[in-house]
PDB file of C-alpha atoms in Angstrom:
ATOM      1  CA  MET A1437      -9.597   5.620   9.296  1.00 39.00           C
ATOM      2  CA  SER A1438     -11.069   3.652  12.138  1.00 40.00           C
ATOM      3  CA  ALA A1439     -13.754   1.100  11.645  1.00 41.00           C
ATOM      4  CA  SER A1440     -17.098   1.761  13.204  1.00 41.00           C
ATOM      5  CA  PRO A1441     -18.967  -1.114  14.802  1.00 43.00           C
ATOM      6  CA  GLY A1442     -21.974  -1.837  12.653  1.00 44.00           C
ATOM      7  CA  GLY A1443     -21.736   1.476  10.836  1.00 44.00           C
ATOM      8  CA  SER A1444     -20.460   2.723   7.539  1.00 47.00           C
ATOM      9  CA  GLY A1445     -16.914   1.700   8.414  1.00 48.00           C
ATOM     10  CA  ASP A1446     -15.380   5.139   8.148  1.00 51.00           C
ATOM     11  CA  VAL A1447     -15.032   8.169  10.346  1.00 48.00           C
ATOM     12  CA  ASP A1448     -14.902  11.335   8.319  1.00 48.00           C
ATOM     13  CA  PRO A1449     -11.501  12.910   9.163  1.00 42.00           C
ATOM     14  CA  VAL A1450     -12.889  16.433   8.969  1.00 44.00           C
ATOM     15  CA  ALA A1451     -15.889  15.523  11.094  1.00 44.00           C
ATOM     16  CA  ALA A1452     -13.584  13.889  13.626  1.00 42.00           C
ATOM     17  CA  HIS A1453     -12.449  17.298  14.835  1.00 41.00           C
ATOM     18  CA  ARG A1454     -15.307  19.635  14.041  1.00 46.00           C
ATOM     19  CA  ASP A1455     -17.303  21.515  16.622  1.00 59.00           C
ATOM     20  CA  GLY A1456     -19.556  19.297  18.731  1.00 71.00           C
ATOM     21  CA  ALA A1457     -22.639  21.459  18.178  1.00 78.00           C
ATOM     22  CA  SER A1458     -22.421  21.109  14.406  1.00 85.00           C
ATOM     23  CA  TRP A1459     -22.091  17.335  14.793  1.00 82.00           C
ATOM     24  CA  TRP A1460     -25.257  17.179  16.888  1.00 82.00           C
ATOM     25  CA  LEU A1461     -27.090  19.255  14.267  1.00 89.00           C
ATOM     26  CA  GLY A1462     -25.888  16.940  11.488  1.00 91.00           C
ATOM     27  CA  ALA A1463     -26.915  13.827  13.414  1.00 90.00           C
ATOM     28  CA  ALA A1464     -30.304  15.357  14.287  1.00 91.00           C
ATOM     29  CA  SER A1465     -30.834  16.261  10.634  1.00 94.00           C
ATOM     30  CA  ALA A1466     -30.104  12.667   9.573  1.00 95.00           C
ATOM     31  CA  VAL A1467     -32.578  11.343  12.148  1.00 95.00           C
ATOM     32  CA  LEU A1468     -35.265  13.877  11.223  1.00 95.00           C
ATOM     33  CA  ARG A1469     -35.179  12.516   7.672  1.00 96.00           C
ATOM     34  CA  ARG A1470     -36.004   9.049   9.068  1.00 95.00           C
ATOM     35  CA  PRO A1471     -39.317   9.191  10.987  1.00 95.00           C
ATOM     36  CA  GLU A1472     -39.047   5.505  11.900  1.00 96.00           C
ATOM     37  CA  PHE A1473     -36.207   6.472  14.258  1.00 96.00           C
ATOM     38  CA  TRP A1474     -37.808   9.474  15.971  1.00 95.00           C
ATOM     39  CA  TRP A1475     -39.162   7.506  18.924  1.00 96.00           C
ATOM     40  CA  ILE A1476     -36.001   5.506  19.604  1.00 96.00           C
ATOM     41  CA  ALA A1477     -33.929   8.693  19.282  1.00 94.00           C
ATOM     42  CA  LEU A1478     -35.992  10.279  22.059  1.00 93.00           C
ATOM     43  CA  VAL A1479     -35.780   7.129  24.186  1.00 94.00           C
ATOM     44  CA  GLU A1480     -31.992   6.952  23.808  1.00 92.00           C
ATOM     45  CA  LEU A1481     -31.506  10.683  24.348  1.00 89.00           C
ATOM     46  CA  ARG A1482     -33.432  10.398  27.608  1.00 90.00           C
ATOM     47  CA  ALA A1483     -31.392   7.361  28.634  1.00 90.00           C
ATOM     48  CA  LEU A1484     -28.065   9.085  27.866  1.00 88.00           C
ATOM     49  CA  THR A1485     -28.849  12.536  29.227  1.00 88.00           C
ATOM     50  CA  GLY A1486     -27.299  13.320  32.565  1.00 81.00           C
ATOM     51  CA  ARG A1487     -29.446  14.050  35.566  1.00 84.00           C
ATOM     52  CA  ARG A1488     -30.193  17.707  36.152  1.00 87.00           C
ATOM     53  CA  TRP A1489     -28.864  18.585  32.700  1.00 85.00           C
ATOM     54  CA  TRP A1490     -30.605  21.958  32.908  1.00 88.00           C
ATOM     55  CA  ARG A1491     -28.185  23.107  35.642  1.00 88.00           C
ATOM     56  CA  ALA A1492     -25.166  23.198  33.313  1.00 82.00           C
ATOM     57  CA  TRP A1493     -24.638  25.836  30.658  1.00 82.00           C
ATOM     58  CA  PRO A1494     -25.818  25.626  27.984  1.00 81.00           C
ATOM     59  CA  PRO A1495     -28.909  23.861  29.303  1.00 85.00           C
ATOM     60  CA  LEU A1496     -29.168  21.137  26.656  1.00 84.00           C
ATOM     61  CA  PRO A1497     -30.191  17.514  27.252  1.00 86.00           C
ATOM     62  CA  LEU A1498     -26.936  15.977  25.999  1.00 82.00           C
ATOM     63  CA  PRO A1499     -24.794  13.137  27.347  1.00 85.00           C
ATOM     64  CA  ALA A1500     -21.910  14.059  29.645  1.00 83.00           C
ATOM     65  CA  LYS A1501     -18.758  15.070  27.779  1.00 83.00           C
ATOM     66  CA  ALA A1502     -16.590  12.522  29.627  1.00 89.00           C
ATOM     67  CA  TRP A1503     -19.003   9.724  28.728  1.00 87.00           C
ATOM     68  CA  MET A1504     -19.057  10.757  25.050  1.00 87.00           C
ATOM     69  CA  GLU A1505     -15.247  10.891  24.976  1.00 91.00           C
ATOM     70  CA  PHE A1506     -15.085   7.386  26.474  1.00 94.00           C
ATOM     71  CA  ARG A1507     -17.577   6.018  23.937  1.00 90.00           C
ATOM     72  CA  MET A1508     -15.756   7.622  21.001  1.00 91.00           C
ATOM     73  CA  GLU A1509     -12.435   6.247  22.266  1.00 94.00           C
ATOM     74  CA  THR A1510     -13.835   2.723  22.578  1.00 94.00           C
ATOM     75  CA  ALA A1511     -15.732   2.817  19.274  1.00 91.00           C
ATOM     76  CA  TYR A1512     -13.349   4.776  17.042  1.00 92.00           C
ATOM     77  CA  GLY A1513     -10.020   4.876  18.863  1.00 94.00           C
ATOM     78  CA  ASP A1514     -10.154   8.670  19.197  1.00 93.00           C
ATOM     79  CA  ARG A1515     -11.934  10.462  22.005  1.00 92.00           C
ATOM     80  CA  ASP A1516     -12.487  13.470  19.716  1.00 88.00           C
ATOM     81  CA  ALA A1517     -14.024  11.411  16.900  1.00 89.00           C
ATOM     82  CA  ARG A1518     -17.458  12.216  15.608  1.00 86.00           C
ATOM     83  CA  PRO A1519     -19.239   9.396  13.792  1.00 88.00           C
ATOM     84  CA  SER A1520     -20.910  10.161  10.523  1.00 90.00           C
ATOM     85  CA  PRO A1521     -24.628  10.946  10.658  1.00 91.00           C
ATOM     86  CA  SER A1522     -25.240   7.588   8.948  1.00 92.00           C
ATOM     87  CA  ASP A1523     -23.394   5.876  11.823  1.00 93.00           C
ATOM     88  CA  ALA A1524     -25.734   7.627  14.268  1.00 91.00           C
ATOM     89  CA  VAL A1525     -28.753   6.332  12.329  1.00 95.00           C
ATOM     90  CA  THR A1526     -27.225   2.838  12.206  1.00 95.00           C
ATOM     91  CA  TRP A1527     -26.729   2.963  15.978  1.00 94.00           C
ATOM     92  CA  LEU A1528     -30.378   3.971  16.468  1.00 96.00           C
ATOM     93  CA  ALA A1529     -31.476   1.040  14.313  1.00 97.00           C
ATOM     94  CA  TRP A1530     -29.364  -1.258  16.486  1.00 96.00           C
ATOM     95  CA  CYS A1531     -30.864   0.232  19.675  1.00 96.00           C
ATOM     96  CA  ARG A1532     -34.394  -0.240  18.332  1.00 96.00           C
ATOM     97  CA  ASP A1533     -33.705  -3.831  17.294  1.00 96.00           C
ATOM     98  CA  MET A1534     -32.096  -4.688  20.643  1.00 96.00           C
ATOM     99  CA  ARG A1535     -35.035  -3.259  22.600  1.00 94.00           C
ATOM    100  CA  ARG A1536     -37.458  -5.243  20.435  1.00 93.00           C
ATOM    101  CA  GLN A1537     -35.445  -8.416  20.982  1.00 94.00           C
ATOM    102  CA  LEU A1538     -35.388  -7.849  24.745  1.00 92.00           C
ATOM    103  CA  ARG A1539     -39.177  -7.464  24.774  1.00 90.00           C
ATOM    104  CA  ARG A1540     -39.555 -10.689  22.768  1.00 90.00           C
ATOM    105  CA  ASP A1541     -37.193 -12.525  25.117  1.00 88.00           C
ATOM    106  CA  GLU A1542     -39.091 -11.256  28.157  1.00 87.00           C
ATOM    107  CA  ALA A1543     -42.401 -12.356  26.645  1.00 86.00           C
ATOM    108  CA  THR A1544     -40.982 -15.811  25.919  1.00 85.00           C
ATOM    109  CA  ASP A1545     -39.555 -16.129  29.449  1.00 81.00           C
ATOM    110  CA  SER A1546     -42.875 -15.240  31.076  1.00 75.00           C
ATOM    111  CA  ARG A1547     -44.737 -18.120  29.367  1.00 70.00           C
TER     112      ARG A1547
END
């Protein structure tokens, strides 16, 4: 098993090769159970979604496949890996904390 940066430490071997749609549903379900991450999930989805996403079939606002494969390769060592839903929530917490820190740093710099 590959270590996940800042996550649970494990990639589920079954989840590593399951259908991408079911992974997205599992990750969305984990986020929906955590209202404190709803806003940052929308912010990050918008940031990661390709331009003109509605022109590709199916018209879903998801990151580009090549980008996702690159990120999975760099994070888990396997371009087909799918992090656990808890890793997705951990990543959202990291994104939220980093954005907050950037805002604090900007406020400090402007004084």
